Amino acid sequence: MSKQDLFEWIDGNESRLKRIAQSIWETPELGLHEEESASVLIEALENEGFEVETGVGGMPTAFVASYGEDEPHIGILGEYDALPGLSQKSTAERDPIEQGAPGHGCGHNLFGTAGVGAAIAVKNALDAGAVDGTVIFYGCPAEETLIGKTYMARAGVFDDLAAALTWHPGDLSTPRMGSSNAMNSLMYTFEGVSSHAAGSPESGRSALDGVQLLNTGVEYMREHISADARMHYTITDGGQAPNVVPAESTVWYFVRAPERSEVERNTEWLRDIADAAAKMSQTDVTERFLTGCYDYRPNEIISDVIWENMRQIGPIDYDEADYEFAADLKATVPDDRIEANLSNVPDELSAEICDESLHPEPVAPYDHDRQMAGSTDVGDVSWIVPMGQFSAATWPVGTPGHSWQVVAANGDFGQKGVTFAAKVLAGAIYDLLADRETLDAAREAFEADIGTDAYETPLPAESEPPFDVTAMRDT
């Protein structure tokens, strides 16, 4: 069975994969609560003979599906969580299916589906004896809150892999060679004493004062952290009425930096400020560590294999109607936002594509040594095994992710990107299984990059997946 046979199998099952993607799009679920989405993917894999373990890392919607008995083991990461408040019909005007409900504004209905398609295609090659090894699909929940892969990594599920691959929907098809910010996500809850704010303010101790003093301290801290580091916060509970001194108040922090060590240093400083704020306000403070992740480390060898397969496969097969719908969606995005979203690509490429509605042709990697301001829990996996990832053009050029326009695209023409992504994943894995020297070279590059900085989970031993946290990640 040749690699071309894998591609033809994926093409022949395009309608099947689109049905899965559409099913997940129609039932968007927030992180750690993706019961229906996970079950659709699990069913497809079990029907093909994959052995499936569920409840991985203490998360009911996390699963590992494996096929094969031989070495090496190669993994595919898949995601399927949606974003809050982005419910949207496949139309070029804002029109929620259900007001306030979730929607797939990051394309994860396509994400997990393509990975499943690739895993099954590789399984067929294993059955045919074309290659030897084991293919493993990882069902990773709650990427938007950077939870799924970090808790799976702590459980050790990635430890035996020779390599891992993944992808993400976007507006361009290209390997991802840049890094990302490491991050910690923490909540601080202050507890004080309630009283009548006018009648007896001296009897109260305001928990909100503690939160505000913490936030003020962080504003002064900003001057003394690196220019690339970030501190974001939002007050999730500030009290209920002006005439009641709040007895409890909570603030949620993201601490980001290019390297894990700086995140840890800044987090310790944040903890000192929280303790000082509690003393100043005469309140008590507790920390809840939600999650933490590493920066992403791309593997050059695997990325090269991905790029060669993207070149072989060629552009996504969009038709005239797809271009028209994409143009209508793009017209709803202000020009300055399009320019901002294209600011991370080279000027020459930006000038070439800025007026296009879709750019289906693969683009050579361009983001070497670039730092993405956001974070991804794929970073943790990249510190454990050689890792490669790419994006595929499933929404209009310059359109921001986490938007209703992306939801509309991913319920329509964007689903054509599933077969493209599945082919790239399957083709790259086929090449790695067929050429052990390349796989060995990827391991050597990984070890040279990581050096002595072995992965250690950022999660405290007592931390558990935060099932009550469903807000979106700000990328």
GROMACS .gro file of C-alpha atoms in nm:
model
  475
    1MET     CA    1   0.000   0.000   0.000
    2SER     CA    2   0.159   0.326  -0.113
    3LYS     CA    3   0.124   0.670   0.038
    4GLN     CA    4  -0.087   0.765  -0.261
    5ASP     CA    5  -0.327   0.488  -0.161
    6LEU     CA    6  -0.365   0.657   0.176
    7PHE     CA    7  -0.449   0.984   0.006
    8GLU     CA    8  -0.704   0.811  -0.215
    9TRP     CA    9  -0.864   0.642   0.085
   10ILE     CA   10  -0.904   0.981   0.255
   11ASP     CA   11  -1.053   1.131  -0.062
   12GLY     CA   12  -1.291   0.836  -0.086
   13ASN     CA   13  -1.404   0.895   0.273
   14GLU     CA   14  -1.440   1.273   0.244
   15SER     CA   15  -1.817   1.266   0.294
   16ARG     CA   16  -1.776   1.047   0.602
   17LEU     CA   17  -1.524   1.286   0.755
   18LYS     CA   18  -1.742   1.586   0.672
   19ARG     CA   19  -2.035   1.421   0.851
   20ILE     CA   20  -1.824   1.384   1.163
   21ALA     CA   21  -1.705   1.746   1.141
   22GLN     CA   22  -2.059   1.868   1.088
   23SER     CA   23  -2.190   1.661   1.379
   24ILE     CA   24  -1.936   1.819   1.615
   25TRP     CA   25  -2.009   2.166   1.470
   26GLU     CA   26  -2.381   2.117   1.540
   27THR     CA   27  -2.322   2.016   1.903
   28PRO     CA   28  -2.054   2.260   2.026
   29GLU     CA   29  -1.940   2.182   2.380
   30LEU     CA   30  -1.710   2.368   2.617
   31GLY     CA   31  -1.383   2.231   2.748
   32LEU     CA   32  -1.398   1.925   2.977
   33HIS     CA   33  -1.765   1.882   2.885
   34GLU     CA   34  -1.729   1.754   2.526
   35GLU     CA   35  -1.925   1.432   2.585
   36GLU     CA   36  -2.098   1.411   2.247
   37SER     CA   37  -1.798   1.536   2.049
   38ALA     CA   38  -1.562   1.286   2.208
   39SER     CA   39  -1.810   1.001   2.165
   40VAL     CA   40  -1.842   1.068   1.789
   41LEU     CA   41  -1.466   1.041   1.745
   42ILE     CA   42  -1.435   0.739   1.975
   43GLU     CA   43  -1.708   0.554   1.784
   44ALA     CA   44  -1.532   0.615   1.451
   45LEU     CA   45  -1.206   0.476   1.591
   46GLU     CA   46  -1.358   0.179   1.770
   47ASN     CA   47  -1.538   0.080   1.450
   48GLU     CA   48  -1.194   0.054   1.288
   49GLY     CA   49  -1.053  -0.169   1.559
   50PHE     CA   50  -0.868   0.088   1.770
   51GLU     CA   51  -0.828   0.014   2.140
   52VAL     CA   52  -0.965   0.312   2.330
   53GLU     CA   53  -0.890   0.418   2.688
   54THR     CA   54  -1.117   0.690   2.825
   55GLY     CA   55  -1.103   0.912   3.131
   56VAL     CA   56  -0.733   0.985   3.082
   57GLY     CA   57  -0.574   1.227   3.329
   58GLY     CA   58  -0.891   1.242   3.536
   59MET     CA   59  -1.091   1.394   3.249
   60PRO     CA   60  -1.394   1.195   3.122
   61THR     CA   61  -1.365   1.344   2.772
   62ALA     CA   62  -0.993   1.271   2.732
   63PHE     CA   63  -0.907   0.946   2.555
   64VAL     CA   64  -0.625   0.754   2.390
   65ALA     CA   65  -0.697   0.530   2.087
   66SER     CA   66  -0.419   0.303   1.964
   67TYR     CA   67  -0.372   0.059   1.677
   68GLY     CA   68  -0.072  -0.165   1.629
   69GLU     CA   69   0.169  -0.362   1.846
   70ASP     CA   70   0.512  -0.268   1.712
   71GLU     CA   71   0.757   0.011   1.766
   72PRO     CA   72   0.779   0.297   1.693
   73HIS     CA   73   0.471   0.466   1.837
   74ILE     CA   74   0.363   0.786   1.659
   75GLY     CA   75   0.088   1.006   1.797
   76ILE     CA   76  -0.171   1.241   1.651
   77LEU     CA   77  -0.315   1.512   1.876
   78GLY     CA   78  -0.681   1.605   1.828
   79GLU     CA   79  -0.905   1.868   1.986
   80TYR     CA   80  -1.283   1.920   1.985
   81ASP     CA   81  -1.381   2.185   2.241
   82ALA     CA   82  -1.579   2.494   2.142
   83LEU     CA   83  -1.580   2.855   2.264
   84PRO     CA   84  -1.846   3.028   2.476
   85GLY     CA   85  -2.086   3.280   2.323
   86LEU     CA   86  -1.996   3.216   1.958
   87SER     CA   87  -2.304   3.031   1.836
   88GLN     CA   88  -2.350   3.116   1.469
   89LYS     CA   89  -2.527   2.991   1.158
   90SER     CA   90  -2.331   2.945   0.834
   91THR     CA   91  -2.427   3.289   0.707
   92ALA     CA   92  -2.233   3.607   0.632
   93GLU     CA   93  -2.417   3.809   0.893
   94ARG     CA   94  -2.418   3.772   1.270
   95ASP     CA   95  -2.700   3.527   1.339
   96PRO     CA   96  -2.661   3.294   1.638
   97ILE     CA   97  -2.823   2.953   1.630
   98GLU     CA   98  -2.881   2.998   2.003
   99GLN     CA   99  -2.804   3.330   2.170
  100GLY     CA  100  -2.514   3.297   2.414
  101ALA     CA  101  -2.443   2.933   2.328
  102PRO     CA  102  -2.098   2.800   2.231
  103GLY     CA  103  -1.962   2.781   1.877
  104HIS     CA  104  -1.658   2.639   1.700
  105GLY     CA  105  -1.472   2.968   1.655
  106CYS     CA  106  -1.135   2.794   1.650
  107GLY     CA  107  -1.222   2.514   1.410
  108HIS     CA  108  -1.192   2.225   1.654
  109ASN     CA  109  -1.480   2.046   1.485
  110LEU     CA  110  -1.237   2.006   1.195
  111PHE     CA  111  -0.932   1.951   1.413
  112GLY     CA  112  -1.019   1.624   1.581
  113THR     CA  113  -1.196   1.490   1.271
  114ALA     CA  114  -0.889   1.523   1.047
  115GLY     CA  115  -0.674   1.351   1.308
  116VAL     CA  116  -0.915   1.058   1.325
  117GLY     CA  117  -0.918   1.034   0.945
  118ALA     CA  118  -0.539   1.028   0.937
  119ALA     CA  119  -0.518   0.767   1.213
  120ILE     CA  120  -0.753   0.534   1.026
  121ALA     CA  121  -0.560   0.584   0.701
  122VAL     CA  122  -0.233   0.490   0.875
  123LYS     CA  123  -0.408   0.190   1.031
  124ASN     CA  124  -0.488   0.071   0.679
  125ALA     CA  125  -0.120   0.096   0.585
  126LEU     CA  126  -0.026  -0.105   0.896
  127ASP     CA  127  -0.282  -0.373   0.806
  128ALA     CA  128  -0.143  -0.391   0.453
  129GLY     CA  129   0.211  -0.439   0.586
  130ALA     CA  130   0.334  -0.130   0.405
  131VAL     CA  131   0.485   0.005   0.728
  132ASP     CA  132   0.539  -0.121   1.082
  133GLY     CA  133   0.460   0.057   1.405
  134THR     CA  134   0.171   0.183   1.614
  135VAL     CA  135  -0.048   0.486   1.551
  136ILE     CA  136  -0.211   0.655   1.849
  137PHE     CA  137  -0.480   0.921   1.841
  138TYR     CA  138  -0.500   1.142   2.149
  139GLY     CA  139  -0.839   1.294   2.220
  140CYS     CA  140  -0.740   1.616   2.397
  141PRO     CA  141  -1.017   1.817   2.565
  142ALA     CA  142  -1.016   2.175   2.689
  143GLU     CA  143  -0.741   2.321   2.473
  144GLU     CA  144  -0.905   2.663   2.494
  145THR     CA  145  -0.835   2.672   2.867
  146LEU     CA  146  -0.494   2.503   2.825
  147ILE     CA  147  -0.597   2.212   3.043
  148GLY     CA  148  -0.628   1.892   2.841
  149LYS     CA  149  -0.275   1.810   2.731
  150THR     CA  150  -0.113   1.938   3.053
  151TYR     CA  151  -0.312   1.693   3.266
  152MET     CA  152  -0.260   1.416   3.008
  153ALA     CA  153   0.114   1.489   3.012
  154ARG     CA  154   0.117   1.462   3.390
  155ALA     CA  155  -0.046   1.119   3.350
  156GLY     CA  156   0.247   1.016   3.127
  157VAL     CA  157   0.043   0.922   2.819
  158PHE     CA  158   0.290   1.079   2.574
  159ASP     CA  159   0.606   0.932   2.725
  160ASP     CA  160   0.645   0.631   2.493
  161LEU     CA  161   0.605   0.818   2.165
  162ALA     CA  162   0.877   0.839   1.903
  163ALA     CA  163   0.709   1.149   1.756
  164ALA     CA  164   0.383   1.341   1.763
  165LEU     CA  165   0.204   1.548   1.499
  166THR     CA  166  -0.089   1.785   1.502
  167TRP     CA  167  -0.246   2.069   1.306
  168HIS     CA  168  -0.480   2.364   1.354
  169PRO     CA  169  -0.734   2.538   1.130
  170GLY     CA  170  -0.637   2.888   1.019
  171ASP     CA  171  -0.624   3.120   0.718
  172LEU     CA  172  -0.302   2.977   0.570
  173SER     CA  173  -0.170   2.627   0.508
  174THR     CA  174   0.185   2.621   0.642
  175PRO     CA  175   0.409   2.438   0.890
  176ARG     CA  176   0.437   2.613   1.225
  177MET     CA  177   0.797   2.682   1.314
  178GLY     CA  178   0.758   2.958   1.571
  179SER     CA  179   0.745   2.924   1.947
  180SER     CA  180   0.473   3.025   2.191
  181ASN     CA  181   0.452   3.165   2.541
  182ALA     CA  182   0.460   2.939   2.844
  183MET     CA  183   0.181   3.019   3.088
  184ASN     CA  184   0.028   2.971   3.432
  185SER     CA  185  -0.344   3.014   3.502
  186LEU     CA  186  -0.431   3.094   3.863
  187MET     CA  187  -0.722   3.229   4.066
  188TYR     CA  188  -0.691   3.423   4.392
  189THR     CA  189  -0.987   3.435   4.625
  190PHE     CA  190  -0.987   3.685   4.910
  191GLU     CA  191  -1.213   3.637   5.211
  192GLY     CA  192  -1.305   3.925   5.439
  193VAL     CA  193  -1.594   4.030   5.660
  194SER     CA  194  -1.927   4.158   5.533
  195SER     CA  195  -2.088   4.470   5.679
  196HIS     CA  196  -2.311   4.762   5.586
  197ALA     CA  197  -2.090   4.982   5.371
  198ALA     CA  198  -2.257   5.301   5.499
  199GLY     CA  199  -2.386   5.206   5.844
  200SER     CA  200  -2.085   5.020   5.983
  201PRO     CA  201  -1.794   5.017   5.738
  202GLU     CA  202  -1.550   4.980   6.029
  203SER     CA  203  -1.697   4.636   6.099
  204GLY     CA  204  -1.613   4.505   5.753
  205ARG     CA  205  -1.302   4.391   5.574
  206SER     CA  206  -1.342   4.410   5.198
  207ALA     CA  207  -1.232   4.110   4.994
  208LEU     CA  208  -1.259   4.333   4.688
  209ASP     CA  209  -0.999   4.565   4.844
  210GLY     CA  210  -0.765   4.265   4.851
  211VAL     CA  211  -0.825   4.197   4.484
  212GLN     CA  212  -0.775   4.561   4.389
  213LEU     CA  213  -0.455   4.588   4.590
  214LEU     CA  214  -0.325   4.273   4.420
  215ASN     CA  215  -0.405   4.416   4.078
  216THR     CA  216  -0.244   4.749   4.167
  217GLY     CA  217   0.070   4.570   4.280
  218VAL     CA  218   0.086   4.383   3.951
  219GLU     CA  219   0.061   4.710   3.759
  220TYR     CA  220   0.379   4.825   3.935
  221MET     CA  221   0.537   4.485   3.879
  222ARG     CA  222   0.499   4.522   3.501
  223GLU     CA  223   0.784   4.774   3.485
  224HIS     CA  224   1.029   4.511   3.605
  225ILE     CA  225   0.946   4.205   3.396
  226SER     CA  226   1.073   4.137   3.045
  227ALA     CA  227   0.911   4.314   2.753
  228ASP     CA  228   0.785   3.982   2.615
  229ALA     CA  229   0.618   3.871   2.937
  230ARG     CA  230   0.245   3.923   2.989
  231MET     CA  231   0.016   3.951   3.292
  232HIS     CA  232  -0.360   3.940   3.228
  233TYR     CA  233  -0.635   3.942   3.488
  234THR     CA  234  -1.009   3.966   3.522
  235ILE     CA  235  -1.223   4.000   3.835
  236THR     CA  236  -1.466   3.709   3.823
  237ASP     CA  237  -1.639   3.800   4.151
  238GLY     CA  238  -1.631   4.153   4.288
  239GLY     CA  239  -1.931   4.154   4.517
  240GLN     CA  240  -2.303   4.197   4.464
  241ALA     CA  241  -2.416   4.539   4.591
  242PRO     CA  242  -2.239   4.873   4.659
  243ASN     CA  243  -2.380   4.902   5.011
  244VAL     CA  244  -2.247   4.561   5.118
  245VAL     CA  245  -1.878   4.519   5.194
  246PRO     CA  246  -1.783   4.212   4.986
  247ALA     CA  247  -1.691   3.917   5.204
  248GLU     CA  248  -1.549   3.726   4.908
  249SER     CA  249  -1.387   3.832   4.581
  250THR     CA  250  -1.191   3.645   4.313
  251VAL     CA  251  -0.947   3.748   4.041
  252TRP     CA  252  -0.821   3.520   3.763
  253TYR     CA  253  -0.465   3.561   3.630
  254PHE     CA  254  -0.274   3.444   3.323
  255VAL     CA  255   0.105   3.473   3.365
  256ARG     CA  256   0.292   3.435   3.034
  257ALA     CA  257   0.652   3.451   2.920
  258PRO     CA  258   0.867   3.301   2.641
  259GLU     CA  259   1.026   3.049   2.877
  260ARG     CA  260   0.886   2.836   3.157
  261SER     CA  261   1.148   2.956   3.406
  262GLU     CA  262   1.036   3.319   3.369
  263VAL     CA  263   0.671   3.221   3.415
  264GLU     CA  264   0.767   3.052   3.741
  265ARG     CA  265   0.964   3.355   3.861
  266ASN     CA  266   0.682   3.594   3.782
  267THR     CA  267   0.429   3.362   3.945
  268GLU     CA  268   0.629   3.363   4.268
  269TRP     CA  269   0.631   3.743   4.258
  270LEU     CA  270   0.256   3.741   4.198
  271ARG     CA  271   0.214   3.521   4.506
  272ASP     CA  272   0.413   3.765   4.717
  273ILE     CA  273   0.190   4.051   4.603
  274ALA     CA  274  -0.124   3.847   4.681
  275ASP     CA  275   0.000   3.779   5.034
  276ALA     CA  276   0.086   4.147   5.083
  277ALA     CA  277  -0.257   4.251   4.951
  278ALA     CA  278  -0.423   4.023   5.205
  279LYS     CA  279  -0.223   4.177   5.487
  280MET     CA  280  -0.300   4.532   5.374
  281SER     CA  281  -0.672   4.460   5.351
  282GLN     CA  282  -0.679   4.238   5.661
  283THR     CA  283  -0.830   3.956   5.460
  284ASP     CA  284  -0.732   3.599   5.387
  285VAL     CA  285  -0.625   3.482   5.042
  286THR     CA  286  -0.614   3.138   4.880
  287GLU     CA  287  -0.464   3.038   4.548
  288ARG     CA  288  -0.619   2.795   4.304
  289PHE     CA  289  -0.373   2.674   4.040
  290LEU     CA  290  -0.581   2.586   3.734
  291THR     CA  291  -0.318   2.491   3.480
  292GLY     CA  292   0.023   2.569   3.343
  293CYS     CA  293   0.191   2.498   3.011
  294TYR     CA  294   0.529   2.513   2.841
  295ASP     CA  295   0.645   2.707   2.537
  296TYR     CA  296   0.622   2.522   2.205
  297ARG     CA  297   0.941   2.371   2.057
  298PRO     CA  298   0.901   2.277   1.687
  299ASN     CA  299   1.107   1.988   1.555
  300GLU     CA  300   1.278   2.089   1.231
  301ILE     CA  301   1.303   1.734   1.094
  302ILE     CA  302   0.937   1.650   1.140
  303SER     CA  303   0.836   1.994   1.013
  304ASP     CA  304   1.034   1.931   0.694
  305VAL     CA  305   0.846   1.601   0.643
  306ILE     CA  306   0.517   1.783   0.695
  307TRP     CA  307   0.614   2.050   0.441
  308GLU     CA  308   0.711   1.794   0.177
  309ASN     CA  309   0.371   1.629   0.214
  310MET     CA  310   0.192   1.963   0.192
  311ARG     CA  311   0.376   2.031  -0.135
  312GLN     CA  312   0.284   1.687  -0.271
  313ILE     CA  313  -0.084   1.725  -0.183
  314GLY     CA  314  -0.121   2.076  -0.320
  315PRO     CA  315  -0.400   2.329  -0.262
  316ILE     CA  316  -0.733   2.269  -0.093
  317ASP     CA  317  -0.998   2.220  -0.359
  318TYR     CA  318  -1.221   2.522  -0.300
  319ASP     CA  319  -1.479   2.609  -0.567
  320GLU     CA  320  -1.633   2.937  -0.683
  321ALA     CA  321  -1.913   2.925  -0.427
  322ASP     CA  322  -1.656   2.879  -0.148
  323TYR     CA  323  -1.461   3.184  -0.263
  324GLU     CA  324  -1.780   3.391  -0.278
  325PHE     CA  325  -1.894   3.294   0.072
  326ALA     CA  326  -1.545   3.355   0.207
  327ALA     CA  327  -1.543   3.701   0.046
  328ASP     CA  328  -1.879   3.782   0.205
  329LEU     CA  329  -1.749   3.676   0.547
  330LYS     CA  330  -1.426   3.870   0.506
  331ALA     CA  331  -1.624   4.183   0.414
  332THR     CA  332  -1.769   4.183   0.768
  333VAL     CA  333  -1.422   4.211   0.923
  334PRO     CA  334  -1.285   4.569   0.956
  335ASP     CA  335  -0.976   4.637   0.745
  336ASP     CA  336  -0.764   4.727   1.046
  337ARG     CA  337  -0.837   4.387   1.203
  338ILE     CA  338  -0.740   4.210   0.881
  339GLU     CA  339  -0.416   4.408   0.870
  340ALA     CA  340  -0.348   4.323   1.234
  341ASN     CA  341  -0.406   3.954   1.173
  342LEU     CA  342  -0.167   3.959   0.877
  343SER     CA  343   0.101   4.147   1.067
  344ASN     CA  344   0.270   3.823   1.171
  345VAL     CA  345   0.342   3.716   0.813
  346PRO     CA  346   0.625   3.858   0.599
  347ASP     CA  347   0.542   4.180   0.415
  348GLU     CA  348   0.582   4.021   0.071
  349LEU     CA  349   0.339   3.742   0.155
  350SER     CA  350   0.096   3.981   0.323
  351ALA     CA  351   0.089   4.200   0.012
  352GLU     CA  352   0.024   3.893  -0.203
  353ILE     CA  353  -0.270   3.756  -0.005
  354CYS     CA  354  -0.431   4.059   0.163
  355ASP     CA  355  -0.697   4.101  -0.108
  356GLU     CA  356  -0.775   3.729  -0.141
  357SER     CA  357  -1.077   3.570   0.021
  358LEU     CA  358  -0.910   3.228   0.044
  359HIS     CA  359  -0.551   3.117  -0.005
  360PRO     CA  360  -0.566   2.739  -0.054
  361GLU     CA  361  -0.206   2.688  -0.176
  362PRO     CA  362   0.049   2.566   0.082
  363VAL     CA  363   0.289   2.835   0.201
  364ALA     CA  364   0.651   2.757   0.284
  365PRO     CA  365   0.733   2.797   0.655
  366TYR     CA  366   0.812   3.158   0.739
  367ASP     CA  367   0.793   3.193   1.118
  368HIS     CA  368   1.129   3.046   1.223
  369ASP     CA  369   1.242   3.202   1.553
  370ARG     CA  370   0.916   3.397   1.587
  371GLN     CA  371   0.739   3.415   1.922
  372MET     CA  372   0.361   3.375   1.931
  373ALA     CA  373   0.214   3.594   2.204
  374GLY     CA  374  -0.047   3.333   2.292
  375SER     CA  375  -0.001   2.992   2.448
  376THR     CA  376  -0.083   2.632   2.364
  377ASP     CA  377  -0.073   2.309   2.560
  378VAL     CA  378   0.085   2.149   2.253
  379GLY     CA  379   0.396   2.305   2.403
  380ASP     CA  380   0.401   2.048   2.683
  381VAL     CA  381   0.398   1.761   2.434
  382SER     CA  382   0.682   1.924   2.238
  383TRP     CA  383   0.899   1.905   2.552
  384ILE     CA  384   0.830   1.532   2.587
  385VAL     CA  385   0.864   1.404   2.227
  386PRO     CA  386   0.971   1.539   1.886
  387MET     CA  387   0.672   1.744   1.771
  388GLY     CA  388   0.553   1.887   1.440
  389GLN     CA  389   0.242   2.088   1.359
  390PHE     CA  390   0.092   2.291   1.077
  391SER     CA  391  -0.209   2.502   0.995
  392ALA     CA  392  -0.457   2.459   0.711
  393ALA     CA  393  -0.655   2.733   0.537
  394THR     CA  394  -1.014   2.674   0.648
  395TRP     CA  395  -1.133   3.033   0.692
  396PRO     CA  396  -1.096   3.366   0.506
  397VAL     CA  397  -0.758   3.538   0.481
  398GLY     CA  398  -0.698   3.780   0.767
  399THR     CA  399  -1.006   3.676   0.962
  400PRO     CA  400  -0.937   3.656   1.336
  401GLY     CA  401  -0.980   3.329   1.518
  402HIS     CA  402  -1.234   3.308   1.800
  403SER     CA  403  -1.487   3.496   1.587
  404TRP     CA  404  -1.835   3.423   1.456
  405GLN     CA  405  -1.701   3.445   1.101
  406VAL     CA  406  -1.479   3.144   1.172
  407VAL     CA  407  -1.777   2.952   1.312
  408ALA     CA  408  -1.969   3.020   0.991
  409ALA     CA  409  -1.676   2.908   0.773
  410ASN     CA  410  -1.617   2.589   0.970
  411GLY     CA  411  -1.979   2.487   0.927
  412ASP     CA  412  -1.943   2.522   0.550
  413PHE     CA  413  -1.646   2.536   0.309
  414GLY     CA  414  -1.387   2.501   0.586
  415GLN     CA  415  -1.478   2.134   0.612
  416LYS     CA  416  -1.290   2.076   0.286
  417GLY     CA  417  -0.976   2.141   0.486
  418VAL     CA  418  -1.036   1.820   0.682
  419THR     CA  419  -0.927   1.596   0.396
  420PHE     CA  420  -0.621   1.814   0.328
  421ALA     CA  421  -0.512   1.803   0.692
  422ALA     CA  422  -0.580   1.430   0.719
  423LYS     CA  423  -0.362   1.366   0.413
  424VAL     CA  424  -0.076   1.575   0.549
  425LEU     CA  425  -0.085   1.396   0.884
  426ALA     CA  426  -0.119   1.048   0.732
  427GLY     CA  427   0.146   1.113   0.467
  428ALA     CA  428   0.397   1.247   0.718
  429ILE     CA  429   0.345   0.954   0.954
  430TYR     CA  430   0.377   0.708   0.666
  431ASP     CA  431   0.710   0.868   0.570
  432LEU     CA  432   0.839   0.857   0.928
  433LEU     CA  433   0.743   0.492   0.973
  434ALA     CA  434   0.901   0.402   0.639
  435ASP     CA  435   1.225   0.590   0.705
  436ARG     CA  436   1.362   0.519   1.052
  437GLU     CA  437   1.671   0.728   0.984
  438THR     CA  438   1.453   1.039   0.959
  439LEU     CA  439   1.277   0.942   1.280
  440ASP     CA  440   1.612   0.893   1.453
  441ALA     CA  441   1.730   1.231   1.324
  442ALA     CA  442   1.415   1.391   1.468
  443ARG     CA  443   1.497   1.240   1.808
  444GLU     CA  444   1.856   1.364   1.789
  445ALA     CA  445   1.737   1.717   1.704
  446PHE     CA  446   1.487   1.701   1.991
  447GLU     CA  447   1.751   1.597   2.243
  448ALA     CA  448   1.990   1.866   2.121
  449ASP     CA  449   1.716   2.129   2.157
  450ILE     CA  450   1.585   2.028   2.498
  451GLY     CA  451   1.927   1.939   2.639
  452THR     CA  452   1.921   1.879   3.012
  453ASP     CA  453   1.595   2.071   3.063
  454ALA     CA  454   1.373   1.765   3.103
  455TYR     CA  455   0.999   1.818   3.118
  456GLU     CA  456   0.850   1.855   3.464
  457THR     CA  457   0.479   1.905   3.498
  458PRO     CA  458   0.390   2.259   3.605
  459LEU     CA  459   0.084   2.121   3.783
  460PRO     CA  460   0.093   2.087   4.161
  461ALA     CA  461   0.043   1.729   4.279
  462GLU     CA  462  -0.290   1.818   4.439
  463SER     CA  463  -0.438   2.001   4.139
  464GLU     CA  464  -0.736   1.849   3.959
  465PRO     CA  465  -0.893   1.935   3.623
  466PRO     CA  466  -1.110   2.247   3.683
  467PHE     CA  467  -1.443   2.136   3.543
  468ASP     CA  468  -1.610   2.465   3.640
  469VAL     CA  469  -1.377   2.679   3.425
  470THR     CA  470  -1.510   2.722   3.072
  471ALA     CA  471  -1.401   3.071   2.968
  472MET     CA  472  -1.205   3.109   2.648
  473ARG     CA  473  -0.831   3.140   2.617
  474ASP     CA  474  -0.713   3.475   2.484
  475THR     CA  475  -0.487   3.411   2.186
   0.00000   0.00000   0.00000
